[in-house]
Amino acid sequence: MAYKANLSILASRYGDLERRVLDRFVSQPDLTEVAVDTSHTLLLDYLILDGVLEYLRPAEGALWAGPGDPPPYELSTPDSHYGPALWGLTEEGRLLVDRIRQARELE
């Protein structure tokens, strides 16, 4: 019963791309990051605002959007480059994905 209730909660809270990102982490337990283009950051907003997903660094193929050399990875943001970015689960995100995977009730 928790499985169907969870689907309802996820569908009401998150958009299509956000649910696909969560599904990718649920279906691939060893996955630590996903690549999503920075032009789609807005579509990840609720995962980010809920503390589930965080920006990690530019992905291969990203283009620097400023003058001079690109900043070190730890100083980059989704606004500092164009193209793919790597996003990872926070601790809260890992707990959410575990609850989804085990069909436990979501809070």
PDB file of C-alpha atoms in Angstrom:
ATOM      1  CA  MET A   1       0.000   0.000   0.000  1.00  0.00           C
ATOM      2  CA  ALA A   2       2.905   2.368   0.726  1.00  0.00           C
ATOM      3  CA  TYR A   3       4.090   1.996  -2.877  1.00  0.00           C
ATOM      4  CA  LYS A   4       0.912   3.536  -4.341  1.00  0.00           C
ATOM      5  CA  ALA A   5       0.788   6.209  -1.667  1.00  0.00           C
ATOM      6  CA  ASN A   6       4.417   7.074  -2.433  1.00  0.00           C
ATOM      7  CA  LEU A   7       3.659   7.400  -6.149  1.00  0.00           C
ATOM      8  CA  SER A   8       0.894   9.846  -5.342  1.00  0.00           C
ATOM      9  CA  ILE A   9       3.139  11.910  -3.071  1.00  0.00           C
ATOM     10  CA  LEU A  10       5.970  11.997  -5.601  1.00  0.00           C
ATOM     11  CA  ALA A  11       3.652  12.860  -8.497  1.00  0.00           C
ATOM     12  CA  SER A  12       2.074  15.705  -6.562  1.00  0.00           C
ATOM     13  CA  ARG A  13       5.382  17.182  -5.408  1.00  0.00           C
ATOM     14  CA  TYR A  14       7.813  16.633  -8.278  1.00  0.00           C
ATOM     15  CA  GLY A  15       7.785  17.220 -12.011  1.00  0.00           C
ATOM     16  CA  ASP A  16       8.554  14.686 -14.698  1.00  0.00           C
ATOM     17  CA  LEU A  17      12.304  15.310 -14.855  1.00  0.00           C
ATOM     18  CA  GLU A  18      12.605  15.246 -11.060  1.00  0.00           C
ATOM     19  CA  ARG A  19      10.771  11.917 -10.877  1.00  0.00           C
ATOM     20  CA  ARG A  20      13.000  10.514 -13.622  1.00  0.00           C
ATOM     21  CA  VAL A  21      16.111  11.578 -11.703  1.00  0.00           C
ATOM     22  CA  LEU A  22      14.772   9.908  -8.549  1.00  0.00           C
ATOM     23  CA  ASP A  23      13.865   6.794 -10.539  1.00  0.00           C
ATOM     24  CA  ARG A  24      17.393   6.616 -11.948  1.00  0.00           C
ATOM     25  CA  PHE A  25      18.833   6.611  -8.415  1.00  0.00           C
ATOM     26  CA  VAL A  26      16.213   4.105  -7.201  1.00  0.00           C
ATOM     27  CA  SER A  27      16.827   1.673 -10.061  1.00  0.00           C
ATOM     28  CA  GLN A  28      20.637   1.956  -9.942  1.00  0.00           C
ATOM     29  CA  PRO A  29      21.695   1.699  -6.272  1.00  0.00           C
ATOM     30  CA  ASP A  30      25.395   2.220  -7.022  1.00  0.00           C
ATOM     31  CA  LEU A  31      24.770   5.451  -8.935  1.00  0.00           C
ATOM     32  CA  THR A  32      26.229   8.500  -7.176  1.00  0.00           C
ATOM     33  CA  GLU A  33      25.543  11.255  -9.725  1.00  0.00           C
ATOM     34  CA  VAL A  34      23.491  12.089 -12.796  1.00  0.00           C
ATOM     35  CA  ALA A  35      24.229  14.500 -15.624  1.00  0.00           C
ATOM     36  CA  VAL A  36      21.526  17.061 -16.381  1.00  0.00           C
ATOM     37  CA  ASP A  37      22.058  20.092 -18.597  1.00  0.00           C
ATOM     38  CA  THR A  38      22.220  23.409 -16.764  1.00  0.00           C
ATOM     39  CA  SER A  39      19.390  24.695 -18.967  1.00  0.00           C
ATOM     40  CA  HIS A  40      17.135  22.262 -17.061  1.00  0.00           C
ATOM     41  CA  THR A  41      18.114  23.427 -13.557  1.00  0.00           C
ATOM     42  CA  LEU A  42      14.726  25.100 -13.136  1.00  0.00           C
ATOM     43  CA  LEU A  43      13.093  21.693 -13.667  1.00  0.00           C
ATOM     44  CA  LEU A  44      15.075  20.316 -10.696  1.00  0.00           C
ATOM     45  CA  ASP A  45      14.039  23.125  -8.342  1.00  0.00           C
ATOM     46  CA  TYR A  46      11.872  21.129  -5.939  1.00  0.00           C
ATOM     47  CA  LEU A  47      14.510  18.412  -5.503  1.00  0.00           C
ATOM     48  CA  ILE A  48      17.056  21.148  -4.796  1.00  0.00           C
ATOM     49  CA  LEU A  49      14.756  23.161  -2.497  1.00  0.00           C
ATOM     50  CA  ASP A  50      13.811  20.009  -0.572  1.00  0.00           C
ATOM     51  CA  GLY A  51      17.501  19.277   0.017  1.00  0.00           C
ATOM     52  CA  VAL A  52      17.378  16.046  -1.989  1.00  0.00           C
ATOM     53  CA  LEU A  53      19.687  16.954  -4.877  1.00  0.00           C
ATOM     54  CA  GLU A  54      22.799  19.127  -5.043  1.00  0.00           C
ATOM     55  CA  TYR A  55      25.007  20.505  -7.785  1.00  0.00           C
ATOM     56  CA  LEU A  56      28.402  18.792  -7.838  1.00  0.00           C
ATOM     57  CA  ARG A  57      30.395  20.172 -10.782  1.00  0.00           C
ATOM     58  CA  PRO A  58      30.418  20.645 -14.539  1.00  0.00           C
ATOM     59  CA  ALA A  59      30.239  17.411 -16.501  1.00  0.00           C
ATOM     60  CA  GLU A  60      32.374  16.500 -19.485  1.00  0.00           C
ATOM     61  CA  GLY A  61      31.438  18.743 -22.393  1.00  0.00           C
ATOM     62  CA  ALA A  62      30.484  21.777 -20.293  1.00  0.00           C
ATOM     63  CA  LEU A  63      31.502  25.172 -21.654  1.00  0.00           C
ATOM     64  CA  TRP A  64      32.849  27.922 -19.394  1.00  0.00           C
ATOM     65  CA  ALA A  65      30.655  31.031 -19.503  1.00  0.00           C
ATOM     66  CA  GLY A  66      32.990  33.706 -18.182  1.00  0.00           C
ATOM     67  CA  PRO A  67      36.174  35.580 -18.999  1.00  0.00           C
ATOM     68  CA  GLY A  68      39.495  33.852 -18.464  1.00  0.00           C
ATOM     69  CA  ASP A  69      39.996  30.335 -17.237  1.00  0.00           C
ATOM     70  CA  PRO A  70      37.183  28.333 -15.641  1.00  0.00           C
ATOM     71  CA  PRO A  71      37.099  28.336 -11.829  1.00  0.00           C
ATOM     72  CA  PRO A  72      38.097  25.221  -9.908  1.00  0.00           C
ATOM     73  CA  TYR A  73      35.269  22.677  -9.646  1.00  0.00           C
ATOM     74  CA  GLU A  74      34.612  23.522  -6.005  1.00  0.00           C
ATOM     75  CA  LEU A  75      33.874  27.168  -6.970  1.00  0.00           C
ATOM     76  CA  SER A  76      31.719  26.467 -10.007  1.00  0.00           C
ATOM     77  CA  THR A  77      27.932  26.798  -9.998  1.00  0.00           C
ATOM     78  CA  PRO A  78      25.254  25.862 -12.522  1.00  0.00           C
ATOM     79  CA  ASP A  79      25.394  29.501 -13.664  1.00  0.00           C
ATOM     80  CA  SER A  80      29.141  29.451 -14.327  1.00  0.00           C
ATOM     81  CA  HIS A  81      28.951  27.176 -17.369  1.00  0.00           C
ATOM     82  CA  TYR A  82      26.725  25.956 -20.185  1.00  0.00           C
ATOM     83  CA  GLY A  83      25.899  22.358 -20.910  1.00  0.00           C
ATOM     84  CA  PRO A  84      25.942  19.265 -18.740  1.00  0.00           C
ATOM     85  CA  ALA A  85      26.355  19.363 -14.989  1.00  0.00           C
ATOM     86  CA  LEU A  86      26.686  16.564 -12.465  1.00  0.00           C
ATOM     87  CA  TRP A  87      24.105  16.401  -9.691  1.00  0.00           C
ATOM     88  CA  GLY A  88      24.228  14.133  -6.665  1.00  0.00           C
ATOM     89  CA  LEU A  89      22.004  13.100  -3.827  1.00  0.00           C
ATOM     90  CA  THR A  90      22.403  14.760  -0.453  1.00  0.00           C
ATOM     91  CA  GLU A  91      22.187  12.651   2.697  1.00  0.00           C
ATOM     92  CA  GLU A  92      18.472  13.494   2.830  1.00  0.00           C
ATOM     93  CA  GLY A  93      18.237  12.448  -0.815  1.00  0.00           C
ATOM     94  CA  ARG A  94      19.869   9.089  -0.127  1.00  0.00           C
ATOM     95  CA  LEU A  95      17.370   8.474   2.680  1.00  0.00           C
ATOM     96  CA  LEU A  96      14.453   9.370   0.382  1.00  0.00           C
ATOM     97  CA  VAL A  97      15.718   7.084  -2.390  1.00  0.00           C
ATOM     98  CA  ASP A  98      16.161   4.236   0.116  1.00  0.00           C
ATOM     99  CA  ARG A  99      12.579   4.697   1.357  1.00  0.00           C
ATOM    100  CA  ILE A 100      11.273   4.681  -2.228  1.00  0.00           C
ATOM    101  CA  ARG A 101      13.345   1.614  -3.154  1.00  0.00           C
ATOM    102  CA  GLN A 102      12.087  -0.303  -0.103  1.00  0.00           C
ATOM    103  CA  ALA A 103       8.484   0.894  -0.634  1.00  0.00           C
ATOM    104  CA  ARG A 104       8.444   2.411   2.844  1.00  0.00           C
ATOM    105  CA  GLU A 105       6.071   5.237   3.630  1.00  0.00           C
ATOM    106  CA  LEU A 106       7.358   8.683   2.682  1.00  0.00           C
ATOM    107  CA  GLU A 107       7.150  11.475   5.219  1.00  0.00           C
TER     108      GLU A 107
END
